[in-house]
Amino acid sequence: MEKIALEDRIFNPPADITEQANAKAGIYELAKKDRLGFWDAQAKELVTWFKPYDKVLEDSNAPFFKWFINGKLNVSYNCVDRHAKSNRHNKAAIMYESEIGKKVCLTYGMLSREVNKFANALAGLGVKKGDRVALYMPMIPEAVVAMLACTRIGAPHSLVFGGFSPESLRDRINDCGAKVLITADGNFRRGNPFPLKQNGDKALEDTPTIEKCVVVKNAGNDVAWVEGRDVWYHDVMAAAGNYYEPEAMDSEDVLFILYTSGTTGKPKGVVHSTGGYLVQIQSTLKYVFDIKDEDVYWCTADIGWITGHSYVVYAPLALGATLFMYDGTIDYPDKDRMWDMAERYGVSKFYTAPTAIRTFMKWGTEYPKKHDLSAIKVLGSVGEPINPEAWMWYYEHIGGSKAPIMDTWWQTETGAFMITPLPGITPLKPGTATNPFPGIEVDIIDENGNSADVGYLVIKSAWPAMIRTIFGDPDRYVDQYWKRFGKYYFAGDGAKRDNMGYIWVTGRVDDVLNVSGHRLGTAEVESALVECPEVAESAVIGKKHDIKGESVCAFVILKEGFKGSQELIDKLRKHVGVKIGPIARPDDIIFTAELPKTRSGKIMRRLLRDIAEGRAIGDATTLADPGAMKDIAAQYAGKED
Ligand code: PRX
């Protein structure tokens, strides 16, 4: 019998899910017939509005679109109050476990109390509607409380991933002009406290807008203290009142700013607004993960990324679900830690990234086998294309060959899922995100903007959770996303369409890397490298990596008088780690005498990727110096010896 390639195998939706799924057959047709009508119905069903909106979409000032015009609402009211007032009052909202085994459970009633108190505490520190608040926090319930408290006041938050360096934190605080920083003393990593506040203190040496720093006592490590600036979370909470009237926010008011890497050295502050975001994140989670009241939902993303915002915190809470969150490493004390917790908490919906799946796969099946994972009904994947082998392993060993895998394609800028299967409807194929979500219009186009089966992924019409602008730089917003293909949003990804019409996202086509599902700009790493006195020039590429998807590989030209050595490699790697954060540290640094450049001076990273991945070197005819490739290849080969 002919063997069917993994990516051609078809997995039909399980009958038990189809029978009772939230998304019923016909949903695509319905949304296609009346796209705005679909979003209108979602907005009415899923959001509690203080004042109804007048109109669904305003597109007269494209690409500055507005959704749910003149509607008034509050996100913390939707995530907490409405459940705390209902028969979900005593339902678990958050179940949390720390690496060292500390457990916390907050019901909706309890969460409501905490959020109100912390909103009062922040107001007491001078935070008002419109002020920015920076968060540099571990995955602890207080982080969720802090995010919700900001939304209650109407103060946009800006979270910075705890793995980012003090310099990265400082730049983000200064770019958005945050008034308050919320952080923690530390958190545990492989049993040892990681000194988060120490990093925060370093960042705050040069952040003129910061007035106060709120510190959660979490790991119990010693911290330095700046009198007049620093306050303990538990102290301000003890003094805070129990109720804070939620601010009636306009649908288009800013909800949060989240920095992400682009094609220049400076990260972009992606601005999300309130109404459209709350509609689309709920609608997508409800249908894609088929959220039911009895679910225990676990998304493993860190709250410092968009997945953590939309699908750890806001969507599950707005839907009144029970979420589980874990702060710690995935193999502490042993490699079955995740499955141990999935079993103990009865996790029924599990959402993680391909890089984690490939790590679990490398460790072997004995770890998930030790645990009863039969409660799992739906699985999810996000962050990068999932390779069919990892898909199959996830399907068989975590999902027990019965839980469908939702491969969700989206971005920091899209705010919510855009291309994804629906668990009761879509036949799956390993490695494809399949179809656009109902009410979302995407296409694949060629250089000239014509629909094609292979080419650039674009979004053809506005969507509710879309990026509104780049903080402080509306021109960059227009240039970055809307210039290349006119009225279409260009996502920066390449894609192809198969014979079932499914979309296969193949990865970035711009100068952005995807390392373990985290976005990094080649220009960010390059500018960190050229800060070192020895470095004249550098070119950074993403090199295929079995676990991380891509690893950072840097080609470096040294200034006259410097010689490449292992010490210098170590020094450069360390510098990038300090400058950006450990995730940006290059795995490979290759010293070279030249870089492949076009006559206009643009570095041809494609050719460097060919060298690094051991392929025949592609078309080099546009190079200013076609001979350069041979020398670079020889230098790369020298490094391998
Ligand atoms: O290249 C795509 C990849 O991740 C990029 C977005 O990164 P970020 O804004 O950090 O958001 C990650 C979490 C939503 C995309 O441009 N990507 C994300 N999900 C997928 C993916 N590539 C293929 N398949 C996916 N499911």
XYZ file of C-alpha atoms in Angstrom, residues 197-606:
410
model
C 13.453 43.673 41.013
C 17.214 44.004 40.727
C 16.762 44.197 36.936
C 13.878 46.613 37.397
C 16.043 48.835 39.621
C 18.711 48.970 36.937
C 16.134 49.982 34.336
C 14.699 52.660 36.631
C 18.063 54.427 36.897
C 17.140 56.203 33.691
C 13.364 56.435 33.392
C 12.320 60.007 34.216
C 8.563 59.379 33.939
C 8.405 56.656 36.607
C 7.078 57.944 39.936
C 6.372 54.740 41.840
C 7.421 51.100 41.785
C 5.020 48.528 43.280
C 6.738 45.312 44.375
C 5.015 41.967 44.967
C 6.739 39.815 47.575
C 6.942 36.518 45.758
C 10.273 34.687 46.017
C 11.331 36.263 49.326
C 14.798 37.213 48.040
C 16.501 40.341 49.365
C 15.794 43.540 47.471
C 17.261 47.023 47.449
C 14.732 49.740 48.296
C 14.355 53.314 47.073
C 12.473 55.254 49.747
C 9.682 57.384 48.365
C 9.568 55.408 45.098
C 9.157 51.765 46.083
C 6.067 50.382 47.804
C 5.124 46.829 48.680
C 2.051 45.420 46.964
C 0.797 43.924 50.246
C 1.089 47.297 52.024
C -0.879 49.263 49.441
C -3.448 46.453 49.250
C -3.948 46.416 53.019
C -4.835 50.111 52.957
C -7.042 50.000 49.835
C -10.832 50.255 49.688
C -12.951 47.348 48.449
C -14.714 48.943 45.516
C -13.544 51.006 42.577
C -16.140 52.151 40.080
C -15.077 50.788 36.668
C -14.337 53.574 34.218
C -16.706 53.674 31.226
C -14.151 53.407 28.418
C -14.849 54.232 24.829
C -14.679 51.237 22.524
C -11.686 52.844 20.806
C -9.798 53.882 23.975
C -6.371 52.248 24.286
C -6.452 49.040 26.317
C -2.754 48.227 26.241
C 0.537 48.726 24.460
C 2.750 45.719 23.769
C 6.202 46.016 22.243
C 7.241 43.636 19.519
C 10.172 43.299 17.168
C 10.073 44.668 13.675
C 12.493 45.172 10.870
C 14.370 48.055 12.486
C 16.443 48.120 15.662
C 13.661 49.806 17.626
C 10.780 47.632 18.896
C 7.295 48.862 18.026
C 4.661 49.645 20.632
C 1.623 47.858 19.213
C -1.518 49.650 20.386
C -4.693 47.673 21.024
C -8.029 49.213 21.842
C -10.913 48.065 23.969
C -14.194 47.039 22.311
C -13.116 45.198 19.168
C -10.361 43.398 21.045
C -12.733 42.105 23.717
C -15.174 40.871 21.074
C -12.729 38.970 18.892
C -10.644 37.356 21.645
C -13.774 35.951 23.258
C -15.377 34.821 20.046
C -12.225 33.034 18.890
C -11.514 31.299 22.205
C -15.128 30.251 22.632
C -15.291 28.611 19.199
C -11.722 27.416 18.672
C -11.134 25.912 22.115
C -14.855 25.206 22.468
C -14.863 26.716 25.957
C -17.494 25.298 28.342
C -18.174 26.162 31.958
C -16.696 22.899 33.228
C -13.373 23.321 31.398
C -9.967 23.760 32.978
C -8.070 25.732 30.386
C -4.293 26.054 30.342
C -2.332 28.259 27.978
C 1.380 27.969 28.730
C 2.405 31.320 27.207
C 4.012 33.974 29.364
C 1.820 36.989 30.081
C 4.593 39.169 28.633
C 3.611 38.093 25.088
C 0.403 38.694 23.165
C -0.709 35.076 23.688
C -0.476 35.701 27.420
C -2.575 38.867 27.128
C -5.320 37.541 24.886
C -5.479 33.870 25.813
C -4.047 33.475 29.315
C -5.841 36.454 30.824
C -8.519 38.372 28.944
C -10.424 35.855 26.807
C -10.758 33.024 29.346
C -11.785 35.395 32.133
C -14.211 37.315 29.945
C -15.825 33.965 29.098
C -16.023 33.062 32.809
C -13.747 30.047 32.370
C -11.359 28.476 34.883
C -7.758 29.026 33.905
C -4.667 27.373 35.212
C -1.333 29.164 35.330
C 2.134 27.954 36.259
C 5.227 29.961 37.061
C 8.349 27.907 36.585
C 10.478 25.783 34.309
C 8.913 22.902 32.448
C 11.347 20.256 33.701
C 11.550 21.022 37.395
C 11.865 18.902 39.419
C 11.492 16.458 36.506
C 10.528 16.266 32.869
C 6.944 15.238 33.641
C 6.140 18.452 35.556
C 3.662 19.720 32.950
C 1.790 16.408 32.685
C 1.777 16.009 36.444
C -0.016 19.363 36.736
C -2.311 18.654 33.768
C -3.432 15.491 35.563
C -3.770 17.029 39.016
C -5.807 20.025 37.823
C -7.852 18.039 35.294
C -6.815 20.219 32.361
C -9.277 19.821 29.481
C -7.995 22.436 27.000
C -4.233 22.819 26.507
C -2.496 25.436 24.377
C 1.264 25.571 23.841
C 3.989 26.228 21.239
C 5.752 23.919 18.746
C 9.128 24.579 20.373
C 7.816 23.158 23.660
C 6.258 20.189 21.856
C 9.572 19.394 20.154
C 11.312 19.565 23.538
C 8.782 17.144 25.065
C 9.234 14.917 22.036
C 12.998 14.833 22.532
C 12.570 13.871 26.191
C 10.432 10.882 25.214
C 6.975 9.448 25.693
C 7.669 7.992 29.122
C 6.974 11.367 30.770
C 3.418 11.971 29.507
C 2.756 8.217 29.881
C 3.212 8.476 33.638
C 0.046 10.574 33.848
C -3.631 10.332 33.096
C -4.267 12.988 30.467
C -7.661 11.661 29.440
C -9.430 14.893 30.449
C -7.819 16.701 27.491
C -10.412 17.429 24.810
C -8.826 20.103 22.592
C -5.163 20.979 22.006
C -3.684 24.131 20.517
C -0.451 25.309 18.940
C 0.853 28.819 18.273
C 3.939 30.844 17.518
C 5.464 29.241 14.441
C 4.633 26.627 11.840
C 4.291 23.235 13.522
C 6.183 20.498 11.715
C 4.015 17.448 10.906
C 6.167 15.109 13.079
C 5.676 17.307 16.149
C 1.960 17.586 15.301
C 1.612 13.759 15.239
C 3.513 13.332 18.484
C 1.327 15.949 20.211
C -1.811 14.345 18.794
C -0.910 10.809 19.865
C 0.902 11.284 23.157
C -0.784 14.319 24.686
C -4.173 14.215 23.025
C -4.570 10.409 23.175
C -5.332 10.353 19.421
C -8.720 11.886 20.119
C -8.155 15.614 20.829
C -8.078 17.779 17.716
C -5.166 20.230 17.417
C -5.993 23.857 16.755
C -3.026 25.305 14.884
C -3.753 29.011 15.352
C -2.035 31.587 13.164
C -2.054 35.151 14.422
C 0.305 37.925 15.569
C 0.846 40.568 18.224
C -0.696 42.959 15.709
C -3.787 40.867 14.971
C -4.583 40.571 18.692
C -6.603 37.395 18.197
C -6.722 34.174 16.124
C -7.026 34.803 12.390
C -6.408 31.452 10.682
C -7.410 28.373 12.637
C -9.484 25.217 12.428
C -12.720 24.828 14.408
C -12.697 21.637 16.492
C -16.129 20.290 15.591
C -16.070 21.277 11.943
C -12.637 21.314 10.292
C -10.893 18.152 9.042
C -7.257 18.603 10.110
C -3.985 18.018 8.327
C -0.734 18.032 10.332
C 1.079 21.330 9.801
C -1.601 23.670 8.491
C -3.629 26.330 10.275
C -6.348 25.545 7.660
C -8.942 28.335 7.187
C -9.564 31.938 8.202
C -11.824 32.278 11.244
C -15.423 33.237 10.348
C -15.604 36.977 9.631
C -11.896 37.155 8.686
C -10.787 37.581 5.073
C -7.259 36.584 4.087
C -5.535 35.805 0.824
C -2.197 34.748 -0.576
C -0.907 37.097 -3.249
C 2.086 37.449 -5.545
C 4.442 40.438 -5.970
C 1.847 42.203 -8.114
C -0.969 41.770 -5.650
C -2.763 39.006 -7.555
C -4.247 36.041 -5.727
C -1.839 33.090 -5.942
C -1.275 29.644 -4.466
C 2.167 30.589 -3.156
C 3.196 34.052 -2.011
C 2.576 36.642 0.670
C -0.073 36.308 3.344
C -2.369 39.337 3.528
C -5.501 40.274 5.417
C -8.052 41.774 3.075
C -10.383 43.609 5.401
C -10.408 45.149 8.864
C -10.938 42.880 11.878
C -12.137 43.836 15.365
C -8.978 43.044 17.418
C -6.598 44.650 14.942
C -3.658 46.860 15.883
C -4.812 50.499 15.889
C -1.426 52.176 15.524
C 2.171 52.092 16.710
C 2.496 54.103 19.895
C 3.734 57.574 19.061
C 4.415 56.714 15.429
C 1.302 56.479 13.206
C 3.435 56.873 10.058
C 5.376 53.767 10.920
C 2.065 51.921 11.328
C 1.017 52.860 7.802
C 4.464 52.203 6.305
C 5.007 48.900 7.991
C 1.713 47.173 7.319
C -0.216 48.988 4.606
C 2.332 50.376 2.143
C 3.430 47.279 0.317
C 0.052 46.026 -0.928
C -2.124 49.124 -0.735
C -5.402 48.304 0.900
C -4.316 44.920 2.265
C -2.604 44.384 5.596
C 0.725 42.663 4.991
C 1.552 40.268 7.793
C 5.223 39.694 6.915
C 4.652 35.950 6.419
C 4.857 33.745 3.380
C 2.190 31.115 2.742
C 0.907 28.530 0.292
C -2.519 27.062 -0.435
C -3.114 23.329 -0.876
C -5.657 21.372 -2.901
C -8.239 21.665 -0.099
C -7.797 25.444 -0.040
C -5.989 25.230 3.307
C -3.382 27.857 4.145
C 0.101 26.703 5.127
C 2.056 29.542 6.722
C 5.697 28.985 5.830
C 7.374 31.633 8.023
C 8.564 35.226 7.926
C 9.609 36.767 4.651
C 10.963 39.936 6.256
C 13.963 40.491 8.520
C 12.299 39.062 11.572
C 13.426 35.860 13.319
C 11.263 33.429 15.201
C 13.285 31.844 18.007
C 11.238 29.420 20.113
C 8.119 31.257 18.990
C 9.553 34.624 20.080
C 9.971 37.411 17.611
C 13.324 39.090 17.216
C 14.407 41.642 14.643
C 17.675 40.872 12.856
C 18.358 44.623 13.117
C 17.981 44.558 16.914
C 20.651 41.875 17.291
C 22.868 43.530 14.688
C 22.758 46.891 16.426
C 23.637 45.217 19.741
C 26.645 43.556 18.091
C 28.003 46.707 16.450
C 27.966 48.439 19.820
C 30.956 46.273 20.746
C 34.204 48.124 19.990
C 35.642 45.158 18.059
C 32.746 44.884 15.595
C 32.652 46.785 12.313
C 29.562 45.205 10.813
C 27.268 42.250 11.279
C 24.475 40.351 9.573
C 22.120 38.172 11.558
C 20.022 35.341 10.201
C 17.718 32.682 11.591
C 19.188 29.222 11.111
C 16.931 26.133 11.189
C 16.999 24.528 14.633
C 15.435 21.220 15.702
C 13.911 22.514 18.912
C 13.797 26.298 18.665
C 12.576 26.432 15.059
C 15.235 29.026 14.364
C 18.420 29.949 16.190
C 20.288 33.235 15.980
C 23.349 33.027 13.731
C 25.553 36.111 13.343
C 28.156 36.842 10.679
C 30.550 39.447 12.029
C 33.197 41.614 10.375
C 35.806 42.793 12.874
C 37.492 46.174 12.826
C 41.140 46.416 11.764
C 43.472 45.153 14.447
C 41.045 42.672 16.049
C 41.207 38.915 15.646
C 38.389 36.425 16.104
C 38.725 34.108 19.125
C 36.554 31.992 21.416
C 36.869 34.710 24.097
C 35.540 37.290 21.685
C 32.637 35.013 20.708
C 31.772 34.614 24.396
C 32.018 38.352 24.931
C 29.751 39.196 21.989
C 27.168 36.589 22.984
C 27.152 37.936 26.524
C 26.747 41.491 25.313
C 23.672 40.625 23.240
C 22.207 38.815 26.263
C 22.705 41.872 28.458
C 21.483 44.284 25.819
C 18.302 42.482 24.727
C 17.854 39.373 26.876
C 19.041 35.752 26.895
C 16.680 34.697 24.055
C 18.573 36.921 21.625
C 22.027 35.445 22.313
C 23.471 34.064 19.064
C 24.098 30.308 19.001
C 26.688 30.814 16.254
C 29.042 33.700 15.605
C 31.121 33.507 12.446
C 33.908 35.979 11.782
C 34.128 36.868 8.166
C 35.981 39.365 5.993
C 32.928 40.396 4.002
C 29.155 40.126 3.716
C 27.079 39.421 0.611
C 25.618 42.753 -0.462
C 23.679 43.942 -3.447
C 24.995 46.908 -5.387
C 22.661 49.117 -3.366
C 24.257 47.826 -0.162
C 21.442 45.560 1.067
C 22.676 42.440 2.814
C 21.394 39.271 1.130
C 20.496 37.228 4.169
C 19.000 34.523 1.965
